[in-house]
Structure formats: structure tokens, C-alpha cells
Coordinates of C-alpha atoms and ligand atoms in Angstrom, one line a residue:
X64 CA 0.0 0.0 0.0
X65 CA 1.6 3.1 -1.1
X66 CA 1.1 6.9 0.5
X67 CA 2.4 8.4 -2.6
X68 CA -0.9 9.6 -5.3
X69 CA 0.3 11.1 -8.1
X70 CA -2.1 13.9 -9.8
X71 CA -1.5 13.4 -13.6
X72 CA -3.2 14.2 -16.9
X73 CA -2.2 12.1 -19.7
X74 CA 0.0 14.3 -22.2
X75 CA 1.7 16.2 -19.5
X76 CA 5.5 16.5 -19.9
X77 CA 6.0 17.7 -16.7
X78 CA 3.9 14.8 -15.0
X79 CA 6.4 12.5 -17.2
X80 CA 9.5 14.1 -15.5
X81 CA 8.1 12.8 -11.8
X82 CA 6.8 9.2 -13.6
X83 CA 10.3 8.6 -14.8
X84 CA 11.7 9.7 -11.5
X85 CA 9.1 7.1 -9.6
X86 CA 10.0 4.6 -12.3
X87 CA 13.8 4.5 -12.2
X88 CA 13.4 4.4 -8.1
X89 CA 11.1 1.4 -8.4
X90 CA 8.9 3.7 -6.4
X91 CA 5.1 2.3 -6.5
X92 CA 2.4 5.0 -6.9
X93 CA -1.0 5.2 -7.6
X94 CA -2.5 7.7 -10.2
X95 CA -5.2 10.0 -10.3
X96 CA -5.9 11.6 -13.5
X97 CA -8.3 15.3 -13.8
X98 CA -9.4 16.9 -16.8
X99 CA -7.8 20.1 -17.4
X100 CA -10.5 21.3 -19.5
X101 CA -13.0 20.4 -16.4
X102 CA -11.1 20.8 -13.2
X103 CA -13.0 19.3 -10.4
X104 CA -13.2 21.4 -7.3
X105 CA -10.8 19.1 -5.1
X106 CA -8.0 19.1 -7.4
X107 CA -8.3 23.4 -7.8
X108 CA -8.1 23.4 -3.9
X109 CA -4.9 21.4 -3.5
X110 CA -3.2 22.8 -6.5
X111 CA -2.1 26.2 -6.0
X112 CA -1.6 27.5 -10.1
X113 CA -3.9 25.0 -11.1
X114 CA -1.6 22.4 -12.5
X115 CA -0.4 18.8 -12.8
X116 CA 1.7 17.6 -11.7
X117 CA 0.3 17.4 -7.5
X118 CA 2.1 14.6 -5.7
X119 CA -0.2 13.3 -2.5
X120 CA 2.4 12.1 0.1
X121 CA 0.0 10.8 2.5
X122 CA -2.4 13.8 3.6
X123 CA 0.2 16.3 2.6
X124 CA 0.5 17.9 -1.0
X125 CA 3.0 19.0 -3.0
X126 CA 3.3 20.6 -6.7
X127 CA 5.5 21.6 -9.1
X128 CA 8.0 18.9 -11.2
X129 CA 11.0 20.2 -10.2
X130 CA 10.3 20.1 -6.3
X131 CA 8.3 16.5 -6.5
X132 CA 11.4 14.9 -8.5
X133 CA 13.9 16.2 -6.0
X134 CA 11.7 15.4 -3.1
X135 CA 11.2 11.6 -4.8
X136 CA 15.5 11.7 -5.3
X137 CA 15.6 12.6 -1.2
X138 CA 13.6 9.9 -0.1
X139 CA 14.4 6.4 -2.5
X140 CA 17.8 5.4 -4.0
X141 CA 19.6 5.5 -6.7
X142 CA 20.2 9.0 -6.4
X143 CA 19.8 11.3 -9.8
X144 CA 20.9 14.2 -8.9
X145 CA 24.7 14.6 -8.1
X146 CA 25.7 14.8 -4.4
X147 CA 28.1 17.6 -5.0
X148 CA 26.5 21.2 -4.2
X149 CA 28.1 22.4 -6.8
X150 CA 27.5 19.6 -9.5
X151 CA 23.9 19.7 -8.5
X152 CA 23.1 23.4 -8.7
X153 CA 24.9 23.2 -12.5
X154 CA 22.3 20.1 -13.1
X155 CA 19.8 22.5 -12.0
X156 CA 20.5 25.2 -14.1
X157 CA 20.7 22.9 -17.1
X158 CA 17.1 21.5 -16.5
X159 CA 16.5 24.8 -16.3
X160 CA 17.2 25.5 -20.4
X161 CA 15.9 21.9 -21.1
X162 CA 12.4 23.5 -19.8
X163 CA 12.8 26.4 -21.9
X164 CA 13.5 23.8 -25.0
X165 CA 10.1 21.9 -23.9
X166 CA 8.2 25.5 -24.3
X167 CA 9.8 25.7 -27.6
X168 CA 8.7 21.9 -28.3
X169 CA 4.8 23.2 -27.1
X170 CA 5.0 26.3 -29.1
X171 CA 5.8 24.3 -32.2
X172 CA 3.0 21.9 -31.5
X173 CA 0.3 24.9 -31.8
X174 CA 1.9 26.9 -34.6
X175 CA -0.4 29.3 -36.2
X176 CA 1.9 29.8 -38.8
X177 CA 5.5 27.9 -40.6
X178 CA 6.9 31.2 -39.5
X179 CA 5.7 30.4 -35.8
X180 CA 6.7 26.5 -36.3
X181 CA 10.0 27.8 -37.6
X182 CA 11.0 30.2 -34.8
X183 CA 9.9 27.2 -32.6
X184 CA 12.6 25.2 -34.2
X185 CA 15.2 27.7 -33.9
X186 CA 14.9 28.7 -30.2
X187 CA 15.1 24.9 -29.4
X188 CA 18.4 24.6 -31.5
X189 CA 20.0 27.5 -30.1
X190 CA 19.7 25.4 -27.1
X191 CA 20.6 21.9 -28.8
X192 CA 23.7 23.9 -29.7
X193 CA 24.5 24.8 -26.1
X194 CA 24.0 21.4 -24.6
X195 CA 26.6 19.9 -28.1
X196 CA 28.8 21.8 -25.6
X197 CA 28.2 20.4 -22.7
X198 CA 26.8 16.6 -22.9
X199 CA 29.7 14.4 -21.9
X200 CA 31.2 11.6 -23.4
X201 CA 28.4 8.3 -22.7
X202 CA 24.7 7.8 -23.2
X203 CA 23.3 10.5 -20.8
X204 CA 23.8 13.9 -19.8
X205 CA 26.3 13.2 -17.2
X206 CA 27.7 10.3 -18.9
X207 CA 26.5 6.5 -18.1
X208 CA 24.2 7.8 -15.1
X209 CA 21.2 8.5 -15.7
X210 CA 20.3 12.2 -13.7
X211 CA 17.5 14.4 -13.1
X212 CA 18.4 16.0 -16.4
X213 CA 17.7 13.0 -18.4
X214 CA 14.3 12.9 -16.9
X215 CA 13.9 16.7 -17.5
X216 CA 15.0 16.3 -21.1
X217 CA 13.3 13.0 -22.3
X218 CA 9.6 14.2 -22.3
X219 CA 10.9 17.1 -24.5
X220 CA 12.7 14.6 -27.1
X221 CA 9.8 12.8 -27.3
X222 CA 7.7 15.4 -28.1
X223 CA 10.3 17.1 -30.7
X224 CA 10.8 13.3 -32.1
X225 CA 6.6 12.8 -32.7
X226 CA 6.4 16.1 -34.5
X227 CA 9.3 15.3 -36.7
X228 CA 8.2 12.1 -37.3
X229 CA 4.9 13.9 -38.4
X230 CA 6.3 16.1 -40.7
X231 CA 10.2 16.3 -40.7
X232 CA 11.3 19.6 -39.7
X233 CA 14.7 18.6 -39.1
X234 CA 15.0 19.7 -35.5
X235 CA 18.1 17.3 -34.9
X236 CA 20.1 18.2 -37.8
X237 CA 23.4 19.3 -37.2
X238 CA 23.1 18.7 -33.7
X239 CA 24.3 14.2 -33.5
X240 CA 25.3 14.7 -30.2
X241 CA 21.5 16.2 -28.9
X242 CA 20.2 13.4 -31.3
X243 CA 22.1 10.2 -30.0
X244 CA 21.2 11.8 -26.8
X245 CA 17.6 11.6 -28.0
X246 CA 17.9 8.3 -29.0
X247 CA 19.4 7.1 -25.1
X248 CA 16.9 8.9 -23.9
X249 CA 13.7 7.3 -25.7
X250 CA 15.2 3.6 -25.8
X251 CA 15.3 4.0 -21.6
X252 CA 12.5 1.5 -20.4
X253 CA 11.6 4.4 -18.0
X254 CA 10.7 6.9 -20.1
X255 CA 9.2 4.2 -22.4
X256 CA 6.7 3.1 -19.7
X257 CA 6.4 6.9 -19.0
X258 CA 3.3 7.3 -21.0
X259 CA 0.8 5.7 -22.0
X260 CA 0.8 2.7 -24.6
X261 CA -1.1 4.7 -27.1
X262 CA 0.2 8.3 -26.5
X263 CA 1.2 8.8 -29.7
X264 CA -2.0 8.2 -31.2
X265 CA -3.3 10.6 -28.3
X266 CA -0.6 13.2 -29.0
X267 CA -1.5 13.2 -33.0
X268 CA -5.4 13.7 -32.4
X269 CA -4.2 16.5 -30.0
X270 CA -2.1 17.8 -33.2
X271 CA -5.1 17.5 -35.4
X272 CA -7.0 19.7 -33.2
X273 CA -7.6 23.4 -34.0
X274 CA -4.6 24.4 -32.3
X275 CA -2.1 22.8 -34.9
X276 CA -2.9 24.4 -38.3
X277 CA 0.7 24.0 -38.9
X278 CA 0.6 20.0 -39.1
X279 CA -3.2 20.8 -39.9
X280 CA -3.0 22.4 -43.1
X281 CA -0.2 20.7 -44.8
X282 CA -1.5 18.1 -47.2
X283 CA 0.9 15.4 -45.9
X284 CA 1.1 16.1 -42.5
X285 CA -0.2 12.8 -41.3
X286 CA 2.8 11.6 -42.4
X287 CA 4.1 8.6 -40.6
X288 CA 0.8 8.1 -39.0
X289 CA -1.6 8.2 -41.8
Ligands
LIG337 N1 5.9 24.6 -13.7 C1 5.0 23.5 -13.7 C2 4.3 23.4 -15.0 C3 3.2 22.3 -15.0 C4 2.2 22.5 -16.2 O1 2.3 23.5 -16.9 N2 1.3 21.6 -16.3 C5 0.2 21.8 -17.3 C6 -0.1 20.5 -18.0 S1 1.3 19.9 -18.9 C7 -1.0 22.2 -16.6 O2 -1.4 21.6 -15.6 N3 -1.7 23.2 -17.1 C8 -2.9 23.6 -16.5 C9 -4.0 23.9 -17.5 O3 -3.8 23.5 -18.7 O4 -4.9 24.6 -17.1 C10 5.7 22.2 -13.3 O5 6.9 22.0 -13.7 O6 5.1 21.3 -12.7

């Protein structure tokens, strides 16, 4: 019997970050999901801006990705985050630009325009271009360990990986070290059972919604999924 509920809605990146964390700690959990479009009164009164992810610890609540996936790295091993103060405040900082890259992967999904989807794709390879600088030498951020920046960073590839693989933008190009990165990142059984078995079907009817006229209008954006 676990005392750890985790608040989720089912294409949140940010719900993903504290599933992988969970998952890699062997951590069990049980899930509750809302509907953003409907909130229910319960969830509004427990979650201060109104977001998932909320993390139940018994009767006490907390929010926000960042602080649930270092409170889960406090309390179950293997730690992800390095024990050095000084390592983990630069791990910070990176996941830091990694969320900035996952705006730019949202603002790409609901592109009004190719100029829109375009600047998308450029703000997220200014920072691809950065991190070529910075990934070490292995699999992961920080080399063979997996880290709270892997889990930061995965739901973002994913999400930049399903659009390309919608209609190729050629988000990765130039960048091999970002995409072998990617390619660690998506292949990790964590971040595989991250989501649900049939998110990318979920992920494309969110595309085909209103709010992607950019994938919308183009006469072969079905692409891989047609
Ligand atoms: N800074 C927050 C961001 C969480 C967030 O934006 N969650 C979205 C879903 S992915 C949400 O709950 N949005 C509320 C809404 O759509 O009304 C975190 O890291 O937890």
C-alpha cells in the first residue's frame, strides 16, 4: 500500500519528469488523473496555479515537477541528482534550459503559422547547440548515469521526435550529439513506460486539433501516421 498519489493528466511533460523519476526508483504509486478542460473542485483546492503535476504524500500535498522529482531523489535510492552542491546546482541550471526547449517543443505543436513553427525550431536549436557543448562523453547527460536531467529532457525529445516524425522539420540536424542523446533517452524502459501505450495516437489527435494548423494544413502532415 503506497502513500504516494500522483495527480497526472495524460500528455503532460512535466507529470512525465516525476513518472520517470518514480519509475527509475522502483517507487510504487498510484495515479489519479483530472481533466484540465473540467477541473474538479478538489483538485483546484490542492493545486495552487492549477496544475499537474500534484504529488499526495500521505495527507500532505506538493506541486511543481521540479520540487516533486527532488523530493522523490531525497527519499528512494539510486540517487539522480549529483551529491556535490556544486554539480547539483549546474544540473539544475541545465534543466533549467531543457524546460525552456520543452516551451519551444509546445509552441511548435500549436503553430499558427510555418513562421511560428519555424521560430519554434530555432529557439530549441540555439539550445541543442549549447547542450553539443556540454553533454559528456556516454549515453546520458552526465555520462552513463542517468540524472534528473535525463528525466527533464526526455519528455521534450519525445515530443520534438513525434512532430518530426509527423512532418520532418529537421529539428536534430546538425546537432548528433543532442540526437544520440535523443535516441538514449527514448530507448530507456523508464521513459518508455512513462506514458501511455497509445500516447502517440493521443498526441496526433491532439495535433489534429484546432490548435495545430501548422501540421493541420499541410497536405501530408499525417505523415508517418496516416
Ligand atoms: N511549472 C509546472 C508546469 C506544469 C504545467 O504547466 N502543467 C500543465 C499540464 S502539462 C497544466 O497543468 N496546465 C494547466 C492547465 O492547462 O490549465 C511544473 O513544472 O510542474
Amino acid at each position: 500500500m503506497t502513500n504516494l498519489t500522483l495527480v497526472s493528466f495524460n500528455l503532460c511533460p512535466y507529470v512525465q519528469r516525476s513518472v520517470i523519476a518514480l519509475k527509475e526508483k522502483g517507487m510504487d504509486y498510484a495515479v489519479e488523473y483530472v481533466d484540465l478542460y473540467d477541473k474538479p473542485d478538489w483538485f483546484l483546492q490542492i493545486s495552487p496555479f492549477g496544475n499537474v503535476p500534484v504529488l499526495k504524500v500521505g495527507d500532505q500535498v506538493l506541486f511543481e515537477s521540479a520540487v516533486i522529482t527532488e523530493y522523490l531523489d531525497e527519499i528512494a535510492a539510486p540517487r539522480l541528482h549529483p551529491e556535490d552542491p556544486l554539480q547539483k546546482a549546474i544540473h539544475r541550471a541545465w534543466i533549467e534550459v531543457i524546460s525552456a526547449g520543452l516551451v519551444d517543443a509546445y509552441k511548435l505543436m500549436i503553430a499558427n503559422s510555418e513562421e511560428e513553427a519555424i521560430a519554434a525550431v530555432h529557439s530549441v536549436q540555439e539550445k541543442f547547440t549549447r547542450l553539443e557543448g556540454r553533454l559528456a562523453d556516454g549515453e546520458y547527460f552526465a555520462s552513463e548515469k542517468f540524472s534528473l536531467v535525463d528525466a527533464a529532457a526526455a519528455p521534450m525529445m519525445q515530443r520534438l521526435q513525434w512532430c518530426e516524425d509527423i512532418k520532418p522539420l529537421g529539428i536534430f540536424d546538425n546537432h548528433s550529439r543532442v540526437a544520440q542523446w535523443r535516441d538514449a533517452l527514448l530507448a530507456r524502459p523508464s521513459v518508455i513506460d512513462s506514458v501511455l501505450p497509445d500516447i502517440v495516437d493521443i498526441f496526433v489527435e491532439y495535433i489534429k486539433g484546432n490548435r495545430s494548423p501548422v501540421f493541420k494544413t499541410d497536405p501530408t502532415w499525417l505523415g508517418t501516421f496516416a
